[in-house]
Amino acid sequence: MEDIEIAQKNVLEPIEKIATKIGLTAAEIEPYGHDKAKLPLEALAKLNQNPAGKLVLVTSINPTPAGEGKSTVLVGLADALRQRQQRAVIALREPSLGPVMGMKGGATGGGYAQVVPMADINLHFTGDMHALTATVNTLAALIDNHIHQGNALNIDPKRIIWKRALDINDRALREIVIGLGKPANGEMRSDGFDITVASEMMAVLCLATSLTDLKKRISEILIGYTYDREPIYVKDLKVEGALTVLLKDAIKPNLVQTLEHTPAIIHGGPFANIAHGCNSILATEAAIHAGDYAITEAGFGADLGAEKFLDIVTPKLSKAPDVIVVVATIRALKYNGGQALADLKDESVSALEHGYENLHRHLQNMQRYGIPVVVSINHFASDTDQELAVLQDLISQEGLASAITDVHEKGGRGGLALADLVMAAAEDETPDYERLYADDETVTIKIRTIAQKIYGAADIELTSQAKQQLRQINKHGWNNLPICIAKTQYSFSDQPKLLGAPTGFTLTIRELIPKLGAGFIVAMAGSVLTMPGLPKHPAAEKIDIDADGKISGLF
Amino acid sequence: MEDIEIAQKNVLEPIEKIATKIGLTAAEIEPYGHDKAKLPLEALAKLNQNPAGKLVLVTSINPTPAGEGKSTVLVGLADALRQRQQRAVIALREPSLGPVMGMKGGATGGGYAQVVPMADINLHFTGDMHALTATVNTLAALIDNHIHQGNALNIDPKRIIWKRALDINDRALREIVIGLGKPANGEMRSDGFDITVASEMMAVLCLATSLTDLKKRISEILIGYTYDREPIYVKDLKVEGALTVLLKDAIKPNLVQTLEHTPAIIHGGPFANIAHGCNSILATEAAIHAGDYAITEAGFGADLGAEKFLDIVTPKLSKAPDVIVVVATIRALKYNGGQALADLKDESVSALEHGYENLHRHLQNMQRYGIPVVVSINHFASDTDQELAVLQDLISQEGLASAITDVHEKGGRGGLALADLVMAAAEDETPDYERLYADDETVTIKIRTIAQKIYGAADIELTSQAKQQLRQINKHGWNNLPICIAKTQYSFSDQPKLLGAPTGFTLTIRELIPKLGAGFIVAMAGSVLTMPGLPKHPAAEKIDIDADGKISGLF
């Protein structure tokens, strides 16, 4: 059965009933239809008066074409905790619309471990992405208009770094020339569109802790440089108020439910390479204060998303994670061990043992932060008993506990063993969270620390462009910011085909881009596509709707 | 007091209570927050079982910089009818976000005759504009991707007529080049962005009568031509289902209220020059069947919006208007009579008498359709008793009734005299609606009919480009569609500075553009800007929000 069919057969609880599970009344939430709601800032303030629950971070090995199911495990774990009478609340990223029209595969879990209404969440949801798109493009229009109207700020059109954005996979908009035609059409210059989730505005929204903080972050966004190479910020255009107004609803986290009616707060979805890849701070804080367990995740593998959650996001949260769950699959580990994609259903203990080094390094990395780690072995039908036994043995040799999860087929019931491990880990120890680096170290040291300790690199190398950018960053005093490395998600290294646990490589930093609104420096290790394309046969060709509004072909 | 301050001081009724005024329960609407809702298609079906009420079309003289206040009168009239114990329901267009960031002035009425929540309606509202933007750009991305992926349909990149869209005033995107850079970035070609409300997709949404009709209209959109000059439609790409899915919520009309708690259905907002300028058919039908009086309007002056409402929209409605209200102001008529903008507060009976010819022709035009016409003299503080008496006398010499309205200052109370006129006109006569032209006449005859009978033109002239396009239209059998003339709103003619009631001119048709999804042929009489720009000091510089979310500077 397709995911959307499972989702459509499910009878949702009214969103007001879900709200009561986190202690909010119907009047305290803003309904969007009968099964979605926004949590206004007043509701967040009320929640924050509650004691903090435990925070669980779900992450995974490096993604492979075999599929890992991180979001699915997250949903199943929360449902399982509810079955164990624990008040679990999910904090998850919201999906981007672009890929929905391109490739099969959403970000709302799968099978019997989904957040619903699945179609709405994957389409326009409550409009957050669209509000961001409008904000990004309003700023761009204001910049070009300023230049056209006399350019009092002396902005160099060749040094504008603020790009436009659409929540669409549109390869044709990656590199464009704008302002062609008549004089009234403005200054001609080269430009490009990113997908909205790759825009700094998304990261800004997700890291903002209040409307005031949001406006301050927006005002500090670096949009380009003058002809004299002096930085120009949004505040120089005096439009941070208007741009914040455009995000007045997008800042409010969204409340939905799982198929088993567990509350899920879904809010924000920055890319995990060019940005930090975690849902909003407001959503995570709400989940922390809305029950016994807040379950959140971070994009891609633990080298990207979890590292950023722990080094960039956690210092801004009221507490660090109490438990980290690392999701792995036999299939993906065998793929890491060299088995071909087509043969992954065939048993191969040797490929599994070889590929285990990928999981091993992620487990070592996560333990470095001083937080208890458990492993979810996400079960597939092709897994053999022998393979499962070998994997569990390898994990226990590290002194770690693992649970086989089968939430895709069984929902929360398939996650009970994992829930028990998580509860034990959360009670057993007082986490002694330790960051990987301090913000006041030099940019080079911060990058080298991540590259060596997390990626296993021998060293880092900056291109001449990156070195020049580093001088600018130091000159302007932007060096005291955390580092957000943009790199391929498929490998620990900067080379997508280097699977397993590569060592000895040099991580090349091509560019250093200050994101002053988000408050981090992006270090580009490789070319990261910030505007995806559509495949030869886009998913859009299969998606349909009947006369009664029933959708088909959406995954 | 600013409009937004008046709106913020008002205590709104819960949207469920507004719904009961049109016979719908809380379960039958889809709330968006506590003061907005969408009307699902099931709710529309329920409403359509009610008997039809009277339909009132509000239109105006040609717009001037002096301001006419058509939307304000519409809101005040509805509130006045409610004060007269008539169940009045508003059907209004929704505003575009782009101009909100550019120029002061919204589309939600003003003073004490507003629809609320004003800020929400003027910003993202319930996301309809953004859903349209996403749909327009998804289609564009699919077209360019098809060409990039082998171009099986043989689409000529130089003959693509489907443009991208944003709901932003962005002059720099009017003419662009896309697909620059690497081969993976697709085919390089010239392109441009329209403002979303100028896209055919908006007209398609507003003219659709069901999900099935929407999908059919989308499938028939002409997107370009092959290298062999054969037309290419959306259905050739097989993506009409996916695009309809993107509009599954946008097709549902939105319910809000006036400051006096009169139900207002606000839905769709196509440009009144490049498109037909009326709110959606679904919204108007809902209003017709939701009470005693449905009050709707059409964009710009009666030569543009009302002509299109009567010739394009009305044949698709269950009934024709019962009454037409033409809004005029002393100030605007004096401006039409040659008085300078700066001197409009000075009494000038001669300028008024001279400028009256503009109102006179609109009144004659509207009577041509066989529908009773009344006049609203929208009162300004600078109007003198002498001027008001002269104007009322001129109108009564035509055998028509007029009422002085003061709804901006007094709300519904300021529209009681107009409400009485409307009620009398609606009861007095059985309208004998007659269209201006039949669809099966030739394109040239249809255009000439509008130009001569409505605009007062001596004749029309087609450029050689328009003549060539006409041959294509006839060849492909697209000639049996109604005509949507794109022309300046400031004059009956195609020259913006020809005020009053010009005659003897030749209307030049530069282009004929088939809009096969919308189902009309756009005849371009002059250059119409489909992507506005921002002024030197955009409104965005004044808009702000405080820590508690209170907005200021929005009008």
mmCIF file of N, CA and C in Angstrom, chain A residues 26-27 29 31-34 120 123-124 130 134 137-138 141 145 148-149 164 166 168-172 174-181 184-185 211-212 215 241-242 244-246 248 534-536 540 543-545 547 549 551, chain B residues 26-27 29 31-34 120 123-124 130 134 137-138 141 145 148-149 164 166 168-172 174-181 184-185 211-212 215 241-242 245-246 248 534-536 540 543-545 547 549 551:
data_model
loop_
_atom_site.group_PDB
_atom_site.id
_atom_site.type_symbol
_atom_site.label_atom_id
_atom_site.label_comp_id
_atom_site.label_asym_id
_atom_site.label_seq_id
_atom_site.Cartn_x
_atom_site.Cartn_y
_atom_site.Cartn_z
ATOM 1 N N ALA A 26 -8.269 24.854 22.848
ATOM 2 C CA ALA A 26 -8.639 25.212 21.470
ATOM 3 C C ALA A 26 -8.425 26.697 21.215
ATOM 4 N N ALA A 27 -8.676 27.511 22.231
ATOM 5 C CA ALA A 27 -8.533 28.958 22.036
ATOM 6 C C ALA A 27 -7.075 29.378 21.966
ATOM 7 N N ILE A 29 -4.605 27.748 20.403
ATOM 8 C CA ILE A 29 -3.941 27.425 19.141
ATOM 9 C C ILE A 29 -4.658 28.145 18.002
ATOM 10 N N PRO A 31 -6.113 27.246 14.510
ATOM 11 C CA PRO A 31 -6.363 26.113 13.614
ATOM 12 C C PRO A 31 -6.140 26.490 12.146
ATOM 13 N N TYR A 32 -5.623 25.547 11.379
ATOM 14 C CA TYR A 32 -5.551 25.660 9.918
ATOM 15 C C TYR A 32 -6.277 24.441 9.376
ATOM 16 N N GLY A 33 -7.549 24.590 9.092
ATOM 17 C CA GLY A 33 -8.367 23.423 8.834
ATOM 18 C C GLY A 33 -8.616 22.701 10.148
ATOM 19 N N HIS A 34 -9.039 21.443 10.056
ATOM 20 C CA HIS A 34 -9.422 20.707 11.269
ATOM 21 C C HIS A 34 -8.319 19.811 11.794
ATOM 22 N N ASP A 120 -1.045 17.385 2.848
ATOM 23 C CA ASP A 120 -0.965 18.816 3.184
ATOM 24 C C ASP A 120 0.442 19.201 3.637
ATOM 25 N N LEU A 123 2.691 19.454 0.777
ATOM 26 C CA LEU A 123 2.365 20.487 -0.224
ATOM 27 C C LEU A 123 2.582 21.862 0.408
ATOM 28 N N HIS A 124 1.521 22.632 0.594
ATOM 29 C CA HIS A 124 1.730 24.004 1.092
ATOM 30 C C HIS A 124 1.739 24.100 2.610
ATOM 31 N N HIS A 130 6.197 29.360 1.698
ATOM 32 C CA HIS A 130 5.804 30.419 0.771
ATOM 33 C C HIS A 130 6.056 31.796 1.376
ATOM 34 N N ALA A 134 8.467 34.596 -0.261
ATOM 35 C CA ALA A 134 8.071 35.989 -0.469
ATOM 36 C C ALA A 134 9.044 36.945 0.223
ATOM 37 N N ASN A 137 12.393 37.094 -1.739
ATOM 38 C CA ASN A 137 12.291 37.805 -3.020
ATOM 39 C C ASN A 137 11.911 39.268 -2.850
ATOM 40 N N THR A 138 11.187 39.575 -1.782
ATOM 41 C CA THR A 138 10.921 40.988 -1.492
ATOM 42 C C THR A 138 12.235 41.705 -1.203
ATOM 43 N N ALA A 141 14.069 42.214 -4.465
ATOM 44 C CA ALA A 141 13.465 43.293 -5.256
ATOM 45 C C ALA A 141 13.825 44.654 -4.670
ATOM 46 N N ASN A 145 15.830 47.473 -6.628
ATOM 47 C CA ASN A 145 15.126 48.752 -6.772
ATOM 48 C C ASN A 145 15.946 49.903 -6.195
ATOM 49 N N HIS A 148 18.415 50.833 -8.748
ATOM 50 C CA HIS A 148 17.729 51.513 -9.858
ATOM 51 C C HIS A 148 17.335 52.938 -9.486
ATOM 52 N N GLN A 149 16.956 53.155 -8.239
ATOM 53 C CA GLN A 149 16.428 54.465 -7.824
ATOM 54 C C GLN A 149 17.531 55.423 -7.373
ATOM 55 N N ARG A 164 17.782 35.298 -5.045
ATOM 56 C CA ARG A 164 16.346 35.046 -4.998
ATOM 57 C C ARG A 164 16.088 33.563 -4.689
ATOM 58 N N LEU A 166 12.989 30.141 -4.850
ATOM 59 C CA LEU A 166 11.677 29.525 -5.089
ATOM 60 C C LEU A 166 11.705 28.133 -4.465
ATOM 61 N N ILE A 168 10.893 25.369 -5.576
ATOM 62 C CA ILE A 168 10.672 24.591 -6.796
ATOM 63 C C ILE A 168 12.035 24.033 -7.208
ATOM 64 N N ASN A 169 12.044 22.823 -7.756
ATOM 65 C CA ASN A 169 13.274 22.301 -8.369
ATOM 66 C C ASN A 169 13.364 22.855 -9.787
ATOM 67 N N ASP A 170 14.198 23.862 -9.979
ATOM 68 C CA ASP A 170 14.195 24.543 -11.270
ATOM 69 C C ASP A 170 15.625 24.848 -11.713
ATOM 70 N N ARG A 171 16.203 23.897 -12.430
ATOM 71 C CA ARG A 171 17.596 24.011 -12.858
ATOM 72 C C ARG A 171 17.842 25.259 -13.706
ATOM 73 N N ALA A 172 16.814 25.687 -14.445
ATOM 74 C CA ALA A 172 16.997 26.805 -15.379
ATOM 75 C C ALA A 172 17.211 28.132 -14.666
ATOM 76 N N ARG A 174 19.206 28.491 -11.979
ATOM 77 C CA ARG A 174 20.454 28.514 -11.184
ATOM 78 C C ARG A 174 21.329 29.708 -11.524
ATOM 79 N N GLU A 175 21.466 29.958 -12.794
ATOM 80 C CA GLU A 175 22.267 31.109 -13.224
ATOM 81 C C GLU A 175 21.468 31.887 -14.256
ATOM 82 N N ILE A 176 21.189 33.126 -13.936
ATOM 83 C CA ILE A 176 20.363 33.944 -14.820
ATOM 84 C C ILE A 176 20.959 35.349 -14.923
ATOM 85 N N VAL A 177 20.465 36.093 -15.893
ATOM 86 C CA VAL A 177 20.772 37.524 -15.972
ATOM 87 C C VAL A 177 19.459 38.272 -15.828
ATOM 88 N N ILE A 178 19.426 39.247 -14.952
ATOM 89 C CA ILE A 178 18.206 40.012 -14.702
ATOM 90 C C ILE A 178 18.396 41.457 -15.149
ATOM 91 N N GLY A 179 17.296 42.204 -15.167
ATOM 92 C CA GLY A 179 17.371 43.631 -15.474
ATOM 93 C C GLY A 179 17.644 43.925 -16.937
ATOM 94 N N LEU A 180 17.290 42.992 -17.823
ATOM 95 C CA LEU A 180 17.450 43.243 -19.257
ATOM 96 C C LEU A 180 16.342 44.176 -19.734
ATOM 97 N N GLY A 181 16.492 44.665 -20.963
ATOM 98 C CA GLY A 181 15.434 45.494 -21.551
ATOM 99 C C GLY A 181 15.604 46.966 -21.234
ATOM 100 N N ALA A 184 13.838 51.247 -17.328
ATOM 101 C CA ALA A 184 12.937 51.073 -16.186
ATOM 102 C C ALA A 184 13.015 49.675 -15.595
ATOM 103 N N ASN A 185 13.663 48.753 -16.286
ATOM 104 C CA ASN A 185 13.773 47.388 -15.777
ATOM 105 C C ASN A 185 14.955 47.212 -14.839
ATOM 106 N N LEU A 211 10.154 37.221 18.049
ATOM 107 C CA LEU A 211 9.966 38.174 16.957
ATOM 108 C C LEU A 211 11.086 39.216 16.956
ATOM 109 N N THR A 212 11.463 39.661 18.152
ATOM 110 C CA THR A 212 12.520 40.661 18.264
ATOM 111 C C THR A 212 13.847 40.101 17.758
ATOM 112 N N LYS A 215 13.774 39.840 13.979
ATOM 113 C CA LYS A 215 14.005 41.132 13.313
ATOM 114 C C LYS A 215 15.477 41.524 13.402
ATOM 115 N N GLY A 241 11.877 45.596 9.365
ATOM 116 C CA GLY A 241 10.520 45.549 9.925
ATOM 117 C C GLY A 241 9.553 44.906 8.945
ATOM 118 N N ALA A 242 9.587 45.363 7.704
ATOM 119 C CA ALA A 242 8.665 44.823 6.698
ATOM 120 C C ALA A 242 8.927 43.343 6.460
ATOM 121 N N THR A 244 10.173 41.214 8.567
ATOM 122 C CA THR A 244 9.703 40.471 9.746
ATOM 123 C C THR A 244 8.186 40.339 9.720
ATOM 124 N N VAL A 245 7.504 41.399 9.280
ATOM 125 C CA VAL A 245 6.042 41.318 9.143
ATOM 126 C C VAL A 245 5.662 40.159 8.221
ATOM 127 N N LEU A 246 6.437 39.978 7.144
ATOM 128 C CA LEU A 246 6.133 38.887 6.206
ATOM 129 C C LEU A 246 6.303 37.507 6.853
ATOM 130 N N LYS A 248 5.532 36.954 10.160
ATOM 131 C CA LYS A 248 4.843 36.993 11.460
ATOM 132 C C LYS A 248 4.069 35.703 11.747
ATOM 133 N N LEU A 534 14.870 18.762 -11.850
ATOM 134 C CA LEU A 534 13.870 17.695 -11.944
ATOM 135 C C LEU A 534 14.449 16.542 -12.754
ATOM 136 N N PRO A 535 14.018 15.308 -12.470
ATOM 137 C CA PRO A 535 14.498 14.168 -13.258
ATOM 138 C C PRO A 535 13.774 14.072 -14.611
ATOM 139 N N LYS A 536 14.204 13.106 -15.422
ATOM 140 C CA LYS A 536 13.607 12.960 -16.754
ATOM 141 C C LYS A 536 12.105 12.727 -16.669
ATOM 142 N N ALA A 540 5.665 14.671 -10.826
ATOM 143 C CA ALA A 540 4.483 15.440 -11.228
ATOM 144 C C ALA A 540 3.657 14.720 -12.291
ATOM 145 N N ILE A 543 1.193 12.410 -10.306
ATOM 146 C CA ILE A 543 0.325 12.960 -9.260
ATOM 147 C C ILE A 543 -0.999 13.389 -9.881
ATOM 148 N N ASP A 544 -2.097 13.046 -9.213
ATOM 149 C CA ASP A 544 -3.406 13.413 -9.765
ATOM 150 C C ASP A 544 -4.394 13.664 -8.620
ATOM 151 N N ILE A 545 -5.542 14.209 -8.992
ATOM 152 C CA ILE A 545 -6.601 14.475 -8.022
ATOM 153 C C ILE A 545 -7.922 14.205 -8.722
ATOM 154 N N ALA A 547 -12.373 14.201 -8.897
ATOM 155 C CA ALA A 547 -13.390 15.250 -8.774
ATOM 156 C C ALA A 547 -13.742 15.546 -7.322
ATOM 157 N N GLY A 549 -11.543 15.491 -4.875
ATOM 158 C CA GLY A 549 -10.397 16.027 -4.165
ATOM 159 C C GLY A 549 -9.465 14.967 -3.617
ATOM 160 N N ILE A 551 -6.368 12.683 -3.641
ATOM 161 C CA ILE A 551 -5.068 12.771 -4.308
ATOM 162 C C ILE A 551 -4.485 11.377 -4.481
ATOM 163 N N ALA B 26 -19.724 25.253 12.158
ATOM 164 C CA ALA B 26 -18.275 25.267 12.381
ATOM 165 C C ALA B 26 -17.604 24.082 11.698
ATOM 166 N N ALA B 27 -18.290 22.939 11.673
ATOM 167 C CA ALA B 27 -17.690 21.742 11.072
ATOM 168 C C ALA B 27 -17.644 21.837 9.551
ATOM 169 N N ILE B 29 -16.913 24.556 7.740
ATOM 170 C CA ILE B 29 -15.880 25.454 7.221
ATOM 171 C C ILE B 29 -14.508 24.959 7.667
ATOM 172 N N PRO B 31 -11.316 26.432 9.332
ATOM 173 C CA PRO B 31 -10.779 27.662 9.930
ATOM 174 C C PRO B 31 -9.305 27.861 9.588
ATOM 175 N N TYR B 32 -8.915 29.110 9.406
ATOM 176 C CA TYR B 32 -7.501 29.507 9.299
ATOM 177 C C TYR B 32 -7.300 30.561 10.372
ATOM 178 N N GLY B 33 -6.857 30.128 11.538
ATOM 179 C CA GLY B 33 -6.881 31.005 12.686
ATOM 180 C C GLY B 33 -8.319 31.149 13.153
ATOM 181 N N HIS B 34 -8.574 32.185 13.958
ATOM 182 C CA HIS B 34 -9.898 32.328 14.569
ATOM 183 C C HIS B 34 -10.785 33.307 13.816
ATOM 184 N N ASP B 120 -3.793 40.557 7.681
ATOM 185 C CA ASP B 120 -3.690 39.197 7.152
ATOM 186 C C ASP B 120 -4.151 39.141 5.700
ATOM 187 N N LEU B 123 -1.598 40.513 3.480
ATOM 188 C CA LEU B 123 -0.306 39.810 3.448
ATOM 189 C C LEU B 123 -0.502 38.434 2.802
ATOM 190 N N HIS B 124 -0.328 37.370 3.553
ATOM 191 C CA HIS B 124 -0.408 36.042 2.922
ATOM 192 C C HIS B 124 -1.827 35.490 2.879
ATOM 193 N N HIS B 130 0.179 32.411 -3.033
ATOM 194 C CA HIS B 130 1.414 31.633 -3.000
ATOM 195 C C HIS B 130 1.230 30.279 -3.680
ATOM 196 N N ALA B 134 3.386 29.027 -6.856
ATOM 197 C CA ALA B 134 4.044 27.720 -6.924
ATOM 198 C C ALA B 134 3.581 26.942 -8.155
ATOM 199 N N ASN B 137 5.145 28.456 -11.378
ATOM 200 C CA ASN B 137 6.580 28.198 -11.512
ATOM 201 C C ASN B 137 6.905 26.717 -11.623
ATOM 202 N N THR B 138 6.064 25.874 -11.034
ATOM 203 C CA THR B 138 6.243 24.435 -11.238
ATOM 204 C C THR B 138 6.044 24.103 -12.705
ATOM 205 N N ALA B 141 9.105 25.243 -14.620
ATOM 206 C CA ALA B 141 10.249 24.349 -14.398
ATOM 207 C C ALA B 141 10.069 23.053 -15.179
ATOM 208 N N ASN B 145 12.580 21.763 -17.966
ATOM 209 C CA ASN B 145 13.179 20.459 -17.712
ATOM 210 C C ASN B 145 12.888 19.492 -18.862
ATOM 211 N N HIS B 148 15.337 20.220 -21.489
ATOM 212 C CA HIS B 148 16.666 19.762 -21.068
ATOM 213 C C HIS B 148 16.794 18.244 -21.163
ATOM 214 N N GLN B 149 15.722 17.530 -20.877
ATOM 215 C CA GLN B 149 15.778 16.062 -20.795
ATOM 216 C C GLN B 149 15.527 15.392 -22.145
ATOM 217 N N ARG B 164 7.148 32.765 -15.895
ATOM 218 C CA ARG B 164 7.188 32.541 -14.450
ATOM 219 C C ARG B 164 6.472 33.685 -13.733
ATOM 220 N N LEU B 166 5.902 35.859 -9.704
ATOM 221 C CA LEU B 166 6.074 36.096 -8.270
ATOM 222 C C LEU B 166 5.066 37.152 -7.839
ATOM 223 N N ILE B 168 5.355 39.742 -6.197
ATOM 224 C CA ILE B 168 6.301 40.760 -5.729
ATOM 225 C C ILE B 168 6.379 41.819 -6.829
ATOM 226 N N ASN B 169 6.534 43.073 -6.463
ATOM 227 C CA ASN B 169 6.825 44.111 -7.456
ATOM 228 C C ASN B 169 8.325 44.103 -7.731
ATOM 229 N N ASP B 170 8.728 43.525 -8.830
ATOM 230 C CA ASP B 170 10.154 43.328 -9.063
ATOM 231 C C ASP B 170 10.514 43.626 -10.516
ATOM 232 N N ARG B 171 10.863 44.892 -10.748
ATOM 233 C CA ARG B 171 11.154 45.344 -12.108
ATOM 234 C C ARG B 171 12.321 44.582 -12.735
ATOM 235 N N ALA B 172 13.254 44.117 -11.910
ATOM 236 C CA ALA B 172 14.455 43.472 -12.442
ATOM 237 C C ALA B 172 14.164 42.113 -13.066
ATOM 238 N N ARG B 174 11.503 41.534 -15.063
ATOM 239 C CA ARG B 174 10.635 41.639 -16.248
ATOM 240 C C ARG B 174 11.229 40.946 -17.464
ATOM 241 N N GLU B 175 12.500 41.184 -17.685
ATOM 242 C CA GLU B 175 13.169 40.530 -18.815
ATOM 243 C C GLU B 175 14.466 39.929 -18.310
ATOM 244 N N ILE B 176 14.570 38.620 -18.427
ATOM 245 C CA ILE B 176 15.741 37.917 -17.917
ATOM 246 C C ILE B 176 16.204 36.881 -18.928
ATOM 247 N N VAL B 177 17.402 36.365 -18.706
ATOM 248 C CA VAL B 177 17.875 35.204 -19.456
ATOM 249 C C VAL B 177 18.107 34.086 -18.451
ATOM 250 N N ILE B 178 17.579 32.917 -18.744
ATOM 251 C CA ILE B 178 17.701 31.779 -17.828
ATOM 252 C C ILE B 178 18.540 30.673 -18.476
ATOM 253 N N GLY B 179 18.901 29.683 -17.676
ATOM 254 C CA GLY B 179 19.622 28.519 -18.213
ATOM 255 C C GLY B 179 21.060 28.806 -18.563
ATOM 256 N N LEU B 180 21.642 29.829 -17.923
ATOM 257 C CA LEU B 180 23.065 30.110 -18.158
ATOM 258 C C LEU B 180 23.922 29.095 -17.408
ATOM 259 N N GLY B 181 25.213 29.093 -17.717
ATOM 260 C CA GLY B 181 26.129 28.223 -16.976
ATOM 261 C C GLY B 181 26.273 26.856 -17.614
ATOM 262 N N ALA B 184 24.059 21.205 -17.308
ATOM 263 C CA ALA B 184 23.009 20.721 -16.397
ATOM 264 C C ALA B 184 22.022 21.812 -16.014
ATOM 265 N N ASN B 185 22.333 23.055 -16.331
ATOM 266 C CA ASN B 185 21.428 24.156 -15.998
ATOM 267 C C ASN B 185 20.353 24.376 -17.062
ATOM 268 N N LEU B 211 -13.324 21.323 -9.295
ATOM 269 C CA LEU B 211 -11.980 20.758 -9.431
ATOM 270 C C LEU B 211 -11.783 20.169 -10.824
ATOM 271 N N THR B 212 -12.821 19.498 -11.316
ATOM 272 C CA THR B 212 -12.729 18.888 -12.639
ATOM 273 C C THR B 212 -12.566 19.958 -13.716
ATOM 274 N N LYS B 215 -9.043 21.368 -13.566
ATOM 275 C CA LYS B 215 -8.047 20.499 -14.202
ATOM 276 C C LYS B 215 -8.164 20.568 -15.722
ATOM 277 N N GLY B 241 -2.739 17.106 -13.617
ATOM 278 C CA GLY B 241 -3.145 16.554 -12.314
ATOM 279 C C GLY B 241 -2.314 17.151 -11.192
ATOM 280 N N ALA B 242 -1.001 17.153 -11.366
ATOM 281 C CA ALA B 242 -0.120 17.681 -10.319
ATOM 282 C C ALA B 242 -0.365 19.170 -10.095
ATOM 283 N N VAL B 245 -3.483 19.564 -8.116
ATOM 284 C CA VAL B 245 -3.220 19.239 -6.707
ATOM 285 C C VAL B 245 -2.660 20.460 -5.980
ATOM 286 N N LEU B 246 -1.784 21.203 -6.646
ATOM 287 C CA LEU B 246 -1.188 22.391 -6.019
ATOM 288 C C LEU B 246 -2.236 23.464 -5.730
ATOM 289 N N LYS B 248 -5.464 22.680 -4.818
ATOM 290 C CA LYS B 248 -6.605 22.013 -4.178
ATOM 291 C C LYS B 248 -7.209 22.844 -3.042
ATOM 292 N N LEU B 534 8.861 48.896 -7.838
ATOM 293 C CA LEU B 534 8.735 49.579 -6.550
ATOM 294 C C LEU B 534 9.087 51.055 -6.730
ATOM 295 N N PRO B 535 8.505 51.936 -5.921
ATOM 296 C CA PRO B 535 8.842 53.361 -6.010
ATOM 297 C C PRO B 535 10.171 53.665 -5.300
ATOM 298 N N LYS B 536 10.597 54.917 -5.395
ATOM 299 C CA LYS B 536 11.879 55.300 -4.788
ATOM 300 C C LYS B 536 11.888 55.025 -3.286
ATOM 301 N N ALA B 540 7.614 49.435 2.184
ATOM 302 C CA ALA B 540 8.344 48.514 3.064
ATOM 303 C C ALA B 540 9.213 49.257 4.076
ATOM 304 N N ILE B 543 6.901 49.940 7.149
ATOM 305 C CA ILE B 543 6.168 48.848 7.799
ATOM 306 C C ILE B 543 7.022 48.261 8.914
ATOM 307 N N ASP B 544 6.401 48.008 10.063
ATOM 308 C CA ASP B 544 7.167 47.460 11.184
ATOM 309 C C ASP B 544 6.261 46.573 12.040
ATOM 310 N N ILE B 545 6.889 45.859 12.943
ATOM 311 C CA ILE B 545 6.173 44.985 13.866
ATOM 312 C C ILE B 545 6.893 45.047 15.204
ATOM 313 N N ALA B 547 7.519 43.763 19.419
ATOM 314 C CA ALA B 547 7.833 42.478 20.052
ATOM 315 C C ALA B 547 6.585 41.639 20.284
ATOM 316 N N GLY B 549 4.019 41.555 18.219
ATOM 317 C CA GLY B 549 3.398 41.207 16.952
ATOM 318 C C GLY B 549 2.459 42.262 16.410
ATOM 319 N N ILE B 551 1.462 45.243 14.219
ATOM 320 C CA ILE B 551 1.990 45.781 12.960
ATOM 321 C C ILE B 551 1.676 47.265 12.858
#
